[in-house]
Amino acid sequence: MSAASLSQKNRITGGLVDRNQPLGFRFDGQHYTGFAGDTLASALLANNVRLVGRSFKYHRPRGILTAGSEEPSALVTIGDGAHQDPNSRATTAELFDGISAKSQTKMGLLSFDLMAVNDFLSPLLGAGFYYKTFMWPAAFWEKIYEPIIRKAAGLGSLSGLADPDQYDKGYLHCDLLVIGSGPSGLMAALAAAKSGLQIILADEDFCLGGRLNAERQEIDGMESASFAESSLAKLAAMDNVRIMSKTTIFGAFDHGCYGALERVNEHNANGSIRQIFWHIRSQRCILAAGATERPIAFSNNDRPGVMLAGAVRTYVNRFGVAPGKRVAIFTNNDDGWATAQDLHAAGVEVTAIIDSRTDIAKTPPTGVPTVLGGQIVNTTGRLGLRSVTLNNGTHIPADCLAVSGGWSPTVHLTCHQRGHPVWNDAIAGFVPGGNLPDGMIVTGAANGVMTLASCLQSGLKAGQQAAHDLGFKPAVIKPPRAADESFAIQPFWHVKGSDKKAFVDFQNDVGVKDIKQSHREGFRSVEHLKRYTTLGMATDQGKIANIPGLAILADISGKTIAETGTTIFRPPYTPVPIAAFAGRSRGKDFRPTRLTPSHKWASAKGAVFVETGAWLRAQWYPKTGETEWRQSVDREVLATRASVGICDVTTLGKIDIQGHDAAAFLNYVYANGFAKLPIGKTRYGLMLREDGMVMDDGTTARLGETHYVMTTTTANAVGVFRHLEFCRQCLWPELDVQLISITEQYAQYAVAGPNARHLLEKLIDSGEDISNEAFPFMACGEISICGGVKARLFRISFSGELAFEIAVPSRYGDAMIRALMTAGEEFGVTPYGTEALGVMRIEKGHVAGNELNGQTTARQMGLGRMVSQSKDSIGLVLSRRPELVRDDDYELIGLKPVNSDQPLIAGSHFIGIGASTVAENDEGWVTSIAYSPHLKSAIGLGYIRRGNSRHGDIVRAVNLLGGQDIKVELCSPHFIDPEGTRLHG
Amino acid sequence: MIINHPHLGPRDASEFTILGDASLINRPDWQARDADDAFYNYQYLRDNPAGLHRELWFHEQGDRSWLVVTRDTVTHAVIAVALASDIAKAAKAKTAQKTAPKKVAAKKTAAKKAVIKRNAT
Amino acid sequence: MAKSAPMSKTPPSLTAQSPLGGYEMITGGTSLIEITSLSMVSVAPLAGSQTAFQTAMAKLFKTGKNGSPKPKATMALDRSGKPRCILMPSAQNHWFLCFDDDGTNPIDAAKALLGKSLSKQMAMTDQSDSWVILALSGFYSRQTLARICPIDCSASAMPIGTTARASMEHLGAIITRRPDEGDHQPCFWLLSARSSAASFLHAIIGSPPFRN
């Protein structure tokens, strides 16, 4: 322990770190020790490491400017290899044992950066540099400029490896969300919790209490940090309170929805969840996000050692670290004087208080020199501050300069629903204004209340108001005893005449000069200023830079800040890793998988599966010795047409339709008539969209007087169901119809081929009859099989063979496929997958997804006459539009290559023989292709103008992408059994 | 965004899918003389207001009800939520009412004519 | 179908399987158990029969005097004691009638519960094989739900009986709060589609306390 203390030469007494828990860490390969409770920044400062990075553009040495999430400079890469996390703010990263961090934006050594030459070239690299320089020649952009810029610019880099950590998301609900656990947030939470509200108190810090931990103030006779601790203990003891530390509320969305990022196990997750993205829904929200201190611009105000005054107090009071041995202070408000008091109390030498104000009467700590009306015009020290130079020419030695340009209320979340902050002269800052997000109350410093006692009181009131608003009786709580510290400010943004390398936005290297240039070149609105100079961009989004930037712009334009206005903020408040948004939805967990009832059986058979939406369907079933997919598919097709094959068709959408008006309803939603479909019969149904295009097709079976079952294509199952509900509820609410999906209820198998009936006859119970006479083509009905299982049988065929589809309750799905296969052994039954299914339907000329692509009409498919003109149905009227009934319209045709050895490519376009291959000569396109083992040739379906009259024509099928231009013969789309004798057999 | 479902209370918009303008409820008469134009307008012509808009939302991950949500497209404020079936029924009743008095009037005219006829004879 | 001469051979019988084969997992005082042997029939009164349905349900679930006078869109009715009988709202004017499976055809069993004349006025569809039902109960069950269920499942927002459809990990689901178990331990039934039961289970046990 003593060794740990010894190595930390800037560690002083006090603070909230645990000196009994030393933690070892590395920075740029060097070993250091800190304590539990440190941030990486406080531990580095304790070890007197001031230089932590290089700036973005000019590669200037940079140190630690703040003690919070507003940090623009101290961005480091934490972790190694796949775990490496770039652009981590050293000021918020909790120190862990064994943590390894690296500095960024450097070439070579941090202390001797090869790119630092940019600093000398800075006169050339001003605002709009990229816009002006890399304009010409255009060809240079991709090959030369961009790679150079990419290499030189940017912050930290990603590992390029998959993120090995685990992330999750979740949902939380509460009456009140309190954001921020400083004096106002704590009081708001206490008041609301005691009133009985369900509350969430969230703070981005790992140690709650906000500025109470960073200041030496007294509340109820206690140190402010102790008051925070005891208040948190009270809250933690209440059932209706959830305290979330390390949790950033990064966005306020519509109607009381908030996005939160909880860093559960940062840098030591070891397989457990690292971060959780929470969706929080809250009736009310109290924003107690505090305020952010801002710098003053003067030449070389960015040297390591220059720090915001509030941050200096944080390091001294919360972490027990002196950021320097000799500290100078530059301020335009009373904050600087408080800093001097705290440093003095901690035994740190203060070399001067330089206040830009002249007419103030403040007492400095004993022996501290003060310069009223003083201004810093420059600083010295190459890799760290050595001294500051005043406007009167004096040099004051300092290895740390505490700067305070005043405080800006943290209004970010108030802007997320387009609230627009308004200028407040008294605090020289923007306070929340315009439309706040639903149910948001802003309190404390975030609302421009800048002193302790007032913050405590305003938080208390806000908590009571939230309780009252939600119908709770507000708890009566005595405000804690505390004093309002002195608060006075006189705006002072930059030192005139000290423009050179006077930085405003430290992260983007934007200085006073750039703002002046932007104004000179006509980019004068705050929005233009931001885009032109990049002021306020990148990871910190200008948390400390925006206000000084636009104040300087106002000054140059001769306008007030109120007139100049402000940019507003979007989510996220601080960067959120994409991985956290993805949560657990990665890889195989990206979306759920639906498995058919025969899946287990098919897997054991070695089936190859294909994704169809969320479904996994067997694509083909390779047999031993088959080395190529076509061998399996050809075999499956031939075997099915020769004897019998089985295909799992469970994935088709199935909708149960019942009600007295079910027939009338079907008549409306299908283009063809359903009124006269008898019980026990199935009919092909064609569904149009209201614009007259084909939406979907399928079969609908009538099982009873008022009972129908509709099937849809696998792909459109969800859309068709939604559409039917629309028709039922919005168009014909007077009809008595009930709908429910039964896709999941039944395992359904197609049994196809000349032996299909023979196979099924082995499974049906005695007394059932499925002969052609008793159960003809398109028959349907309930049937008892396998000793009393109630199944549904449909005599429908997609393959063109004698075929049945048998549906059993899903619980029997696995047993059913096994029973079918066993019963079919004597016929050499063959299971077939979606590929063979596709081949057979193309051979038969049945349309499927490729032909029903949403741009095709019934007429084009050769189904025009199915659209009944004698009843109203969806799509009827618009299907008669002139353009959809042209004589020279596209019509479905079949096609074969003239040379049967040649394959076809789907998507090829038809061009006449001898015509040039240009769009004007395009006559149509190929929709589906397959190899037909029966015709021993590739075959296809397609659309071509006047197709019906062109059977026998030879045209070219041209596919420029596939590099193919071949002659094809057009033919009827029915390649096999055009008379349909097989399926009626 | 939260949609206050008339039966189920406030539900997150992610449970819904949106179709668009609620005027889709008012499907034209297929036999009207101007049916072609009426369907064309119905299918393709939409208002796109900045402000109040009546929209059809489907509670797909809920009770499968179609809702008419009156919403401010600028602020996202949800002003009113009703069951589309109620609105559709009311609209149909209104149309029926409109045509009903005409029939009565027609009857009256017929009666008058009959009187005139009788007088003539 | 017309009857024909009896077949000579008896066909093989079929063995039923539950969606997850009777899954059970107990960890850290929280349990996840697949509910099997429950029949589920969707019931929807046809036009003009709403009142008759409500009266019958009030009688079946004895809610006439003390409880809710009629089924509500967000609350399940539960007949206390055995055998189990629950009426869950599933959609507008649409319900799931759940009861212990005693081997009777679910539709026939539902008809017996509703009575002959009312049954004729109802649309009824067997849903017994459409859903996987997982009972999640115990002290940490709400922690599990916080990761997958967007709906507020707190005791105050979701009193016993509350039933809602929701989307969990991209899957349509139904959550219903069942009577507490043992020492005031909350219990929820989670229902989702049978075909994606494995994905649904994966989502639940990918949440605490089943994993960290």
Short mmCIF file of C-alpha atoms in Angstrom, two decimals, chain A residues 27-29 51-54 59 102-117 151-152 382-383:
data_model
loop_
_atom_site.label_atom_id
_atom_site.label_comp_id
_atom_site.label_asym_id
_atom_site.label_seq_id
_atom_site.Cartn_x
_atom_site.Cartn_y
_atom_site.Cartn_z
CA PHE A 27 -0.76 3.60 -19.91
CA ASP A 28 1.19 3.50 -23.16
CA GLY A 29 2.98 0.43 -21.80
CA LEU A 51 0.26 14.44 -21.48
CA VAL A 52 -2.37 11.90 -22.52
CA GLY A 53 -2.98 12.48 -26.22
CA ARG A 54 -2.52 14.47 -29.37
CA HIS A 59 -1.45 16.90 -33.28
CA LYS A 102 -3.18 3.77 -24.93
CA SER A 103 -3.02 7.33 -26.17
CA GLN A 104 -4.45 8.09 -29.62
CA THR A 105 -4.01 10.32 -32.65
CA LYS A 106 -0.27 10.06 -32.80
CA MET A 107 2.32 8.72 -35.24
CA GLY A 108 5.29 7.44 -33.36
CA LEU A 109 5.78 8.50 -29.76
CA LEU A 110 3.23 10.52 -27.85
CA SER A 111 6.03 12.87 -26.78
CA PHE A 112 7.40 13.15 -30.33
CA ASP A 113 4.53 12.90 -32.77
CA LEU A 114 5.58 12.88 -36.42
CA MET A 115 2.34 14.54 -37.42
CA ALA A 116 2.98 17.47 -35.11
CA VAL A 117 4.26 19.20 -38.24
CA LYS A 151 -4.84 7.83 -42.17
CA ALA A 152 -4.06 11.21 -40.72
CA ARG A 382 6.07 22.15 -24.82
CA LEU A 383 4.58 18.95 -23.41
#
